[in-house]
Tab-separated table of C-alpha atoms in Angstrom:
chain	number	residue	atom	x	y	z
A	279	UNK	CA	14.466	5.688	-30.327
A	280	UNK	CA	12.836	8.968	-29.262
A	281	UNK	CA	12.213	9.365	-25.915
A	282	UNK	CA	8.506	9.212	-24.713
A	283	UNK	CA	6.421	12.125	-23.338
A	284	UNK	CA	5.289	11.414	-20.005
A	285	UNK	CA	1.566	11.869	-20.760
A	286	UNK	CA	-1.124	9.055	-21.117
A	287	UNK	CA	-0.021	7.250	-24.514
A	288	UNK	CA	-2.908	6.153	-26.601
A	289	UNK	CA	-4.761	2.456	-27.322
A	290	UNK	CA	-7.006	1.148	-29.324
A	291	UNK	CA	-8.574	-1.562	-28.907
A	292	UNK	CA	-11.615	-3.764	-29.767
A	293	UNK	CA	-14.475	-2.518	-27.352
A	294	UNK	CA	-17.412	-4.819	-29.019
A	295	UNK	CA	-14.734	-7.867	-27.603
A	296	UNK	CA	-15.127	-6.659	-23.847
A	297	UNK	CA	-18.268	-5.517	-24.033
A	298	UNK	CA	-19.522	-8.929	-25.597
A	299	UNK	CA	-17.854	-10.952	-22.217
A	300	UNK	CA	-21.181	-12.553	-20.488
A	301	UNK	CA	-21.477	-12.127	-16.505
A	302	UNK	CA	-21.942	-14.994	-15.124
A	303	UNK	CA	-22.564	-15.803	-11.393
A	304	UNK	CA	-20.535	-18.220	-9.008
A	305	UNK	CA	-23.163	-18.955	-6.465
A	306	UNK	CA	-22.379	-22.731	-5.363
A	307	UNK	CA	-19.618	-25.411	-5.353
A	308	UNK	CA	-20.340	-26.415	-8.615
A	309	UNK	CA	-20.002	-23.150	-10.388
A	310	UNK	CA	-17.266	-22.337	-8.411
A	311	UNK	CA	-15.198	-25.446	-9.277
A	312	UNK	CA	-15.640	-24.782	-12.902
A	313	UNK	CA	-13.985	-21.273	-12.372
A	314	UNK	CA	-11.263	-22.920	-10.618
A	315	UNK	CA	-10.539	-25.609	-13.435
A	316	UNK	CA	-10.713	-22.769	-16.057
A	317	UNK	CA	-8.563	-20.346	-14.309
A	318	UNK	CA	-5.733	-23.746	-13.481
A	319	UNK	CA	-6.219	-23.257	-17.489
A	320	UNK	CA	-4.770	-19.791	-17.887
A	321	UNK	CA	-2.040	-17.832	-18.528
A	322	UNK	CA	-3.830	-14.616	-16.382
A	323	UNK	CA	-6.446	-13.445	-15.305
A	324	UNK	CA	-7.766	-9.502	-14.140
A	325	UNK	CA	-9.520	-9.359	-10.329
A	326	UNK	CA	-11.302	-7.118	-8.631
A	327	UNK	CA	-12.994	-6.805	-5.284
A	328	UNK	CA	-15.614	-5.424	-3.597
A	329	UNK	CA	-15.591	-5.081	0.671
A	330	UNK	CA	-17.072	-3.744	4.052
A	331	UNK	CA	-14.575	-2.122	6.147
A	332	UNK	CA	-16.227	1.024	7.366
A	333	UNK	CA	-17.415	-0.238	10.946
A	334	UNK	CA	-15.009	-3.294	11.605
A	335	UNK	CA	-11.797	-4.354	12.090
A	336	UNK	CA	-12.384	-7.761	9.734
A	337	UNK	CA	-13.162	-6.662	6.364
A	338	UNK	CA	-16.191	-8.743	5.036
A	339	UNK	CA	-15.579	-9.820	1.449
A	340	UNK	CA	-18.788	-9.195	-0.180
A	341	UNK	CA	-17.629	-9.601	-4.117
A	342	UNK	CA	-14.963	-11.319	-6.416
A	343	UNK	CA	-14.642	-9.699	-9.799
A	344	UNK	CA	-12.730	-12.280	-12.416
A	345	UNK	CA	-12.125	-11.377	-16.091
A	346	UNK	CA	-10.329	-14.552	-17.394
A	347	UNK	CA	-11.022	-13.571	-20.899
A	348	UNK	CA	-13.629	-16.368	-21.688
A	349	UNK	CA	-16.352	-14.490	-19.285
A	350	UNK	CA	-16.549	-12.077	-16.315
A	351	UNK	CA	-17.519	-14.219	-13.233
A	352	UNK	CA	-19.160	-12.506	-9.744
A	353	UNK	CA	-17.995	-14.714	-6.923
A	354	UNK	CA	-20.993	-14.511	-4.252
A	355	UNK	CA	-17.783	-14.486	-1.515
A	356	UNK	CA	-19.864	-14.625	1.563
A	357	UNK	CA	-21.711	-17.926	0.545
A	358	UNK	CA	-18.611	-20.140	-0.838
A	359	UNK	CA	-15.238	-21.811	0.724
A	360	UNK	CA	-13.016	-19.949	-1.289
A	361	UNK	CA	-9.676	-22.188	0.395
A	362	UNK	CA	-9.128	-23.773	-2.781
A	363	UNK	CA	-9.888	-20.327	-4.860
A	364	UNK	CA	-6.941	-18.605	-3.739
A	365	UNK	CA	-5.019	-21.827	-4.324
A	366	UNK	CA	-5.894	-21.368	-7.659
A	367	UNK	CA	-4.873	-17.593	-7.717
A	368	UNK	CA	-1.410	-18.088	-6.326
A	369	UNK	CA	-0.738	-20.476	-9.106
A	370	UNK	CA	-1.862	-18.675	-12.207
A	371	UNK	CA	0.836	-16.683	-13.869
A	372	UNK	CA	-0.302	-13.719	-13.693
A	373	UNK	CA	-3.035	-12.025	-11.529
A	374	UNK	CA	-4.146	-8.154	-13.161
A	375	UNK	CA	-4.994	-5.879	-10.624
A	376	UNK	CA	-5.665	-2.297	-10.464
A	377	UNK	CA	-4.175	-0.178	-7.435
A	378	UNK	CA	-4.119	-3.369	-5.592
A	379	UNK	CA	-3.364	-2.769	-2.171
A	380	UNK	CA	-6.865	-2.859	-0.086
A	381	UNK	CA	-7.166	-6.216	-2.573
A	382	UNK	CA	-4.200	-8.287	-1.650
A	383	UNK	CA	-4.988	-7.289	1.906
A	384	UNK	CA	-7.653	-9.386	2.011
A	385	UNK	CA	-6.118	-11.828	-0.039
A	386	UNK	CA	-3.537	-12.571	2.615
A	387	UNK	CA	-5.997	-12.474	5.416
A	388	UNK	CA	-8.372	-15.217	4.079
A	389	UNK	CA	-5.399	-17.175	2.267
A	390	UNK	CA	-2.750	-17.095	4.906
A	391	UNK	CA	-0.869	-17.447	2.064
A	392	UNK	CA	3.490	-16.240	1.316
A	393	UNK	CA	4.178	-12.947	-0.176
A	394	UNK	CA	2.763	-13.368	-4.209
A	395	UNK	CA	4.922	-13.090	-7.009
A	396	UNK	CA	2.855	-13.201	-9.545
A	397	UNK	CA	1.382	-9.794	-9.384
A	398	UNK	CA	1.301	-7.106	-12.027
A	399	UNK	CA	-0.432	-3.911	-10.971
A	400	UNK	CA	-1.218	-1.717	-14.146
A	401	UNK	CA	-1.752	1.590	-11.903
A	402	UNK	CA	2.060	0.793	-11.349
A	403	UNK	CA	2.534	0.531	-15.178
A	404	UNK	CA	0.333	3.261	-16.069
A	405	UNK	CA	2.583	5.381	-13.910
A	406	UNK	CA	5.843	4.226	-15.838
A	407	UNK	CA	4.253	4.925	-19.050
A	408	UNK	CA	2.574	8.759	-17.685
A	409	UNK	CA	4.463	9.250	-14.311
A	410	UNK	CA	0.664	9.715	-12.390
A	411	UNK	CA	1.656	7.797	-9.820
A	412	UNK	CA	-1.905	7.304	-8.534
A	413	UNK	CA	-4.109	7.605	-11.920
A	414	UNK	CA	-7.240	5.610	-10.949
A	415	UNK	CA	-8.687	2.969	-12.823
A	416	UNK	CA	-11.396	4.786	-14.854
A	417	UNK	CA	-8.929	7.797	-15.478
A	418	UNK	CA	-6.621	5.282	-17.632
A	419	UNK	CA	-8.910	3.708	-18.980
A	420	UNK	CA	-10.444	7.442	-20.384
A	421	UNK	CA	-7.303	9.097	-21.407
A	422	UNK	CA	-5.575	5.387	-22.534
A	423	UNK	CA	-8.682	3.554	-24.195
A	424	UNK	CA	-11.400	6.647	-24.557
A	425	UNK	CA	-13.828	4.012	-21.905
A	426	UNK	CA	-15.625	5.944	-19.574
A	427	UNK	CA	-16.846	4.210	-17.043
A	428	UNK	CA	-19.704	4.956	-14.218
A	429	UNK	CA	-17.962	4.567	-10.758
A	430	UNK	CA	-21.485	6.178	-8.868
A	431	UNK	CA	-21.347	2.428	-6.976
A	432	UNK	CA	-18.296	2.928	-4.976
A	433	UNK	CA	-19.572	3.080	-2.106
A	434	UNK	CA	-23.351	0.829	-2.114
A	435	UNK	CA	-23.962	-2.315	-0.366
A	436	UNK	CA	-22.058	-4.983	-1.842
A	437	UNK	CA	-23.811	-7.487	0.546
A	438	UNK	CA	-27.222	-6.774	-0.583
A	439	UNK	CA	-28.208	-9.509	-2.955
A	440	UNK	CA	-29.586	-9.232	-5.081
A	441	UNK	CA	-27.771	-6.621	-6.409
A	442	UNK	CA	-29.073	-3.903	-8.521
A	443	UNK	CA	-28.639	-3.284	-12.519
A	444	UNK	CA	-26.487	-0.651	-11.566
A	445	UNK	CA	-24.419	-2.344	-9.024
A	446	UNK	CA	-24.172	-5.222	-11.154
A	447	UNK	CA	-23.273	-3.087	-13.672
A	448	UNK	CA	-20.169	-1.462	-11.801
A	449	UNK	CA	-18.841	-4.421	-10.415
A	450	UNK	CA	-18.484	-6.322	-14.049
A	451	UNK	CA	-17.179	-2.790	-15.420
A	452	UNK	CA	-14.083	-2.901	-12.642
A	453	UNK	CA	-12.372	-6.031	-14.745
A	454	UNK	CA	-14.511	-6.324	-18.069
A	455	UNK	CA	-11.595	-3.341	-19.622
A	456	UNK	CA	-8.740	-4.554	-17.159
A	457	UNK	CA	-7.376	-7.192	-19.154
A	458	UNK	CA	-7.005	-4.839	-22.162
A	459	UNK	CA	-5.765	-2.523	-20.337
A	460	UNK	CA	-2.934	-4.438	-18.908
A	461	UNK	CA	-2.188	-5.658	-22.892
A	462	UNK	CA	-1.079	-2.305	-24.432
A	463	UNK	CA	0.202	-1.024	-21.265
A	464	UNK	CA	2.971	-4.717	-21.240
A	465	UNK	CA	3.375	-4.099	-24.729
A	466	UNK	CA	3.791	-0.021	-24.552
A	467	UNK	CA	6.398	-1.002	-21.861
A	468	UNK	CA	7.908	-3.988	-23.258
A	469	UNK	CA	8.754	-1.814	-26.290
A	470	UNK	CA	10.194	0.801	-24.119
A	471	UNK	CA	11.886	-1.451	-22.439
A	472	UNK	CA	10.828	-0.861	-18.621
A	473	UNK	CA	8.683	-4.075	-18.432
A	474	UNK	CA	10.726	-5.954	-15.826
A	475	UNK	CA	10.614	-2.982	-13.880
A	476	UNK	CA	6.967	-2.536	-13.246
A	477	UNK	CA	7.136	-6.575	-12.997
A	478	UNK	CA	9.863	-6.275	-10.066
A	479	UNK	CA	7.714	-2.928	-8.411
A	480	UNK	CA	4.742	-5.172	-8.678
A	481	UNK	CA	5.776	-7.485	-6.754
A	482	UNK	CA	8.032	-5.873	-4.024
A	483	UNK	CA	4.308	-4.033	-3.265
A	484	UNK	CA	3.113	-7.024	-3.100
A	485	UNK	CA	5.742	-8.440	-0.316
A	486	UNK	CA	5.467	-5.123	1.508
A	487	UNK	CA	1.484	-5.566	1.962
A	488	UNK	CA	2.351	-9.004	3.656
A	489	UNK	CA	4.529	-7.766	5.734
A	490	UNK	CA	1.874	-5.050	6.538
A	491	UNK	CA	-0.708	-7.966	6.941
A	492	UNK	CA	1.510	-9.883	9.387
A	493	UNK	CA	2.967	-7.234	10.888
A	494	UNK	CA	3.343	-8.199	14.734
A	495	UNK	CA	1.311	-5.892	16.798
A	496	UNK	CA	4.051	-4.595	19.259
A	497	UNK	CA	5.927	-3.214	15.882
A	498	UNK	CA	2.676	-1.609	14.760
A	499	UNK	CA	3.777	2.023	16.910
A	500	UNK	CA	6.558	2.340	13.999
A	501	UNK	CA	3.747	3.372	10.760
A	502	UNK	CA	3.447	6.146	13.742
A	503	UNK	CA	6.374	7.412	14.970
A	504	UNK	CA	7.416	11.379	14.653
A	505	UNK	CA	10.884	12.520	15.509
A	506	UNK	CA	9.739	14.531	18.222
A	507	UNK	CA	9.216	11.570	20.846
A	508	UNK	CA	11.271	10.342	22.814
A	509	UNK	CA	12.026	6.922	24.287
A	510	UNK	CA	9.339	7.111	26.734
A	511	UNK	CA	6.540	8.651	24.570
A	512	UNK	CA	7.763	5.896	22.392
A	513	UNK	CA	7.122	2.987	25.120
A	514	UNK	CA	3.498	5.058	25.150
A	515	UNK	CA	2.597	5.199	21.868
A	516	UNK	CA	3.829	1.303	21.508
A	517	UNK	CA	1.769	0.004	24.382
A	518	UNK	CA	-1.571	2.066	23.690
A	519	UNK	CA	-1.258	0.998	19.448
A	520	UNK	CA	-0.909	-2.959	20.899
A	521	UNK	CA	-3.887	-2.510	23.328
A	522	UNK	CA	-6.055	-0.586	20.699
A	523	UNK	CA	-5.199	-3.176	18.052
A	524	UNK	CA	-5.979	-6.520	20.704
A	525	UNK	CA	-9.541	-4.412	21.691
A	526	UNK	CA	-10.145	-3.686	17.797
A	527	UNK	CA	-9.761	-7.262	17.261
A	528	UNK	CA	-11.942	-8.277	20.162
A	529	UNK	CA	-14.654	-6.369	19.557
A	530	UNK	CA	-14.551	-6.242	15.724
A	531	UNK	CA	-14.408	-2.467	15.203
A	532	UNK	CA	-11.917	0.071	13.272
A	533	UNK	CA	-8.826	1.505	15.076
A	534	UNK	CA	-10.289	4.975	15.206
A	535	UNK	CA	-13.053	4.048	16.173
A	536	UNK	CA	-11.206	3.854	19.556
A	537	UNK	CA	-8.758	6.435	19.560
A	538	UNK	CA	-7.960	8.067	16.353
A	539	UNK	CA	-4.634	9.207	15.046
A	540	UNK	CA	-4.933	12.771	16.549
A	541	UNK	CA	-5.974	11.243	19.543
A	542	UNK	CA	-3.295	9.476	19.973
A	543	UNK	CA	-0.674	11.856	18.894
A	544	UNK	CA	-2.222	14.259	21.595
A	545	UNK	CA	-1.951	11.612	23.842
A	546	UNK	CA	2.030	10.116	23.372
A	547	UNK	CA	2.926	14.294	23.121
A	548	UNK	CA	1.123	15.233	26.721
A	549	UNK	CA	1.769	11.869	28.665
A	550	UNK	CA	-1.969	12.116	30.469
A	551	UNK	CA	-1.802	10.271	33.980
A	552	UNK	CA	-5.404	11.138	35.152
A	553	UNK	CA	-8.703	10.930	33.738
A	554	UNK	CA	-8.769	14.651	34.164
A	555	UNK	CA	-5.928	15.291	31.982
A	556	UNK	CA	-7.200	12.484	29.304
A	557	UNK	CA	-10.270	14.565	28.901
A	558	UNK	CA	-8.358	17.350	27.422
A	559	UNK	CA	-7.449	15.452	24.089
A	560	UNK	CA	-10.019	14.949	21.828
A	561	UNK	CA	-10.754	10.545	22.678
A	562	UNK	CA	-13.956	10.273	22.138
A	563	UNK	CA	-16.029	10.639	24.718
A	564	UNK	CA	-17.770	6.946	25.202
A	565	UNK	CA	-13.974	5.577	24.879
A	566	UNK	CA	-12.430	7.613	27.466
A	567	UNK	CA	-16.092	6.538	30.020
A	568	UNK	CA	-15.340	2.879	29.076
A	569	UNK	CA	-11.734	2.673	28.657
A	570	UNK	CA	-9.813	5.666	30.386
A	571	UNK	CA	-8.834	4.059	33.798
A	572	UNK	CA	-7.392	1.293	31.608
A	573	UNK	CA	-5.123	4.264	29.181
A	574	UNK	CA	-4.065	5.498	32.244
A	575	UNK	CA	-2.590	2.868	33.940
A	576	UNK	CA	-1.048	2.355	30.663
A	577	UNK	CA	0.575	5.376	30.159
A	578	UNK	CA	1.540	5.321	34.043
A	579	UNK	CA	3.146	1.783	34.081
A	580	UNK	CA	5.595	3.416	30.950
A	581	UNK	CA	6.090	6.159	32.762
A	582	UNK	CA	7.611	3.940	35.586
A	583	UNK	CA	9.364	1.391	32.977
A	584	UNK	CA	13.119	0.860	33.401
A	585	UNK	CA	14.841	2.565	30.354
A	586	UNK	CA	15.502	-0.624	29.027
A	587	UNK	CA	12.528	-1.650	28.474
A	588	UNK	CA	11.837	1.011	25.893
A	589	UNK	CA	11.997	0.959	22.597
A	590	UNK	CA	14.870	2.112	20.706
A	591	UNK	CA	14.668	5.626	18.882
A	592	UNK	CA	14.329	5.375	15.044
A	593	UNK	CA	17.539	6.556	13.122
A	594	UNK	CA	17.915	10.145	12.741
A	595	UNK	CA	15.654	11.875	9.747
A	596	UNK	CA	17.491	14.510	7.761
A	597	UNK	CA	15.534	17.918	8.286
A	598	UNK	CA	17.123	20.990	6.730
A	599	UNK	CA	15.874	23.851	4.363
A	600	UNK	CA	19.295	23.607	2.940
A	601	UNK	CA	19.964	20.330	0.926
A	602	UNK	CA	23.114	21.430	-1.088
A	603	UNK	CA	23.260	18.019	-2.617
A	604	UNK	CA	19.909	18.380	-4.562
A	605	UNK	CA	20.788	19.915	-7.710
A	606	UNK	CA	23.372	17.035	-8.327
A	607	UNK	CA	20.774	14.573	-7.673
A	608	UNK	CA	18.314	16.114	-9.724
A	609	UNK	CA	20.457	16.177	-12.784
A	610	UNK	CA	21.473	12.022	-11.683
A	611	UNK	CA	17.743	11.588	-12.164
A	612	UNK	CA	16.894	13.410	-14.708
A	613	UNK	CA	20.277	12.043	-16.619
A	614	UNK	CA	19.058	8.521	-15.748
A	615	UNK	CA	15.212	9.094	-16.691
A	616	UNK	CA	15.917	10.272	-19.832
A	617	UNK	CA	18.303	7.129	-20.946
A	618	UNK	CA	15.974	4.594	-19.793
A	619	UNK	CA	12.740	6.069	-20.340
A	620	UNK	CA	11.377	5.954	-16.630
A	621	UNK	CA	9.649	8.973	-15.079
A	622	UNK	CA	12.125	10.268	-12.644
A	623	UNK	CA	9.197	10.333	-9.501
A	624	UNK	CA	9.799	6.534	-9.703
A	625	UNK	CA	13.378	5.841	-9.743
A	626	UNK	CA	13.933	7.631	-6.173
A	627	UNK	CA	10.858	8.338	-4.329
A	628	UNK	CA	10.915	10.737	-1.339
A	629	UNK	CA	11.065	7.833	1.449
A	630	UNK	CA	13.959	5.911	0.298
A	631	UNK	CA	16.137	9.804	0.345
A	632	UNK	CA	16.472	9.230	4.076
A	633	UNK	CA	17.684	5.435	3.937
A	634	UNK	CA	20.002	7.143	1.620
A	635	UNK	CA	21.585	9.620	3.478
A	636	UNK	CA	21.524	7.414	6.632
A	637	UNK	CA	23.975	5.042	5.046
A	638	UNK	CA	25.909	7.714	4.011
A	639	UNK	CA	26.748	9.749	7.244
A	640	UNK	CA	26.960	6.056	9.137
A	641	UNK	CA	29.228	4.345	6.534
A	642	UNK	CA	26.296	1.543	6.561
A	643	UNK	CA	26.401	-1.215	3.851
A	644	UNK	CA	24.379	-1.004	0.819
A	645	UNK	CA	22.689	-4.198	1.381
A	646	UNK	CA	20.370	-2.684	4.617
A	647	UNK	CA	18.698	-0.147	2.493
A	648	UNK	CA	15.319	-1.047	1.295
A	649	UNK	CA	14.704	-4.579	-1.363
A	650	UNK	CA	13.743	-1.574	-3.787
A	651	UNK	CA	16.594	0.382	-4.295
A	652	UNK	CA	18.545	-2.995	-4.512
A	653	UNK	CA	16.725	-3.921	-7.514
A	654	UNK	CA	17.181	-2.214	-11.315
A	655	UNK	CA	17.725	0.726	-9.334
A	656	UNK	CA	20.611	-1.016	-7.236
A	657	UNK	CA	23.339	0.034	-10.457
A	658	UNK	CA	21.998	3.993	-10.236
A	659	UNK	CA	22.533	4.070	-6.116
A	660	UNK	CA	26.139	2.414	-6.110
A	661	UNK	CA	27.632	4.270	-9.377
A	662	UNK	CA	25.717	7.233	-9.376
A	663	UNK	CA	23.603	8.951	-6.461
A	664	UNK	CA	26.055	7.546	-3.166
A	665	UNK	CA	29.373	9.143	-4.925
A	666	UNK	CA	27.511	12.164	-5.034
A	667	UNK	CA	26.017	12.006	-1.721
A	668	UNK	CA	29.812	11.008	-0.143
A	669	UNK	CA	31.380	14.749	-0.507
A	670	UNK	CA	28.380	15.775	1.621
A	671	UNK	CA	28.945	13.492	4.465
A	672	UNK	CA	29.730	16.352	7.079
A	673	UNK	CA	26.960	18.408	6.231
A	674	UNK	CA	24.428	15.332	6.737
A	675	UNK	CA	25.933	14.080	9.429
A	676	UNK	CA	25.572	17.485	11.385
A	677	UNK	CA	21.953	17.856	9.941
A	678	UNK	CA	21.076	14.496	11.638
A	679	UNK	CA	22.550	15.175	14.876
A	680	UNK	CA	21.169	18.643	15.281
A	681	UNK	CA	18.493	18.676	17.731
A	682	UNK	CA	16.186	21.540	16.061
A	683	UNK	CA	16.743	19.912	12.562
A	684	UNK	CA	15.345	16.516	13.904
A	685	UNK	CA	12.888	18.418	16.349
């Protein structure tokens, strides 16, 4: 078999058949239940959503687009009780999305369901074929199917009724060609012998999104860590993120409207214990007036907290310009990539590298690695990468334990 090149493969589809699919609005219970019956009889459906979240904490689901292969349905989400609809989707054999991150976040919020295991994210499939990790839907359609769609309505008001012709066309086109794109991508992945890799990564992503959606407030600070923070600064970060989350939820405002990431970093760095010092940060002036005393109170409370009540430091992070193992790893990844027809940038992402280095340095267990490394990648990790890293254990330990590297 010839090793495929890392570029967008070209396919020919029956575009006229896609263009001929009728667009049907679902705006009452009878129409919704008829659609649910159709979903129950389907093996695969393609979906997208339109929502508003610019000025609210909770996203407002405005529209759901679904392509069953027989028609494109536009579901008027604010009008309907979608409980049974979510259940039907959770049970369909394959749900097709393109870049499903925000869509599944809303799905999990509204459906209150366990992690989905029937997800196929076509963007991941396109990445396995092309090596392009973030190719957008319109780009994939253009490059792979020769189809151009207008994305000019992406930021329009999706709660408006009736939608304009341009909005309705845009919404329908987001799923009109998605099933066909899925079919050709899936066929090509199967021909290269890597379909199961994409199915695995799609479902890992669905599980990760479920974890993010259901993360306890006291753990939210972990997404904002910086290696320079000491335990007391971590305590301030944790307590401020808990407070910010509760306030954002209560007022239905985005977190950034209360304290932006930049202002939060400045507060954690400087630990201001007075309004005057807090005012030197980039915190919003209205927030300073309304909540400044509460923020200062939280900071002072953490400053006086016993050491035993402070969050533990995270595992050390490897930061060094000297990576003596880099060439060995590149050779291993490239060889595996060539023999398994998988782009090298999908085999070992940067965010997993530190986990591997910490495991080697401290003789950790492979079961402690991220789940993404324990599926099809596990043989590569166990048989090739870890043996290549272990001779550098002393160097890795030195970097991990050297303050100037970590700070």
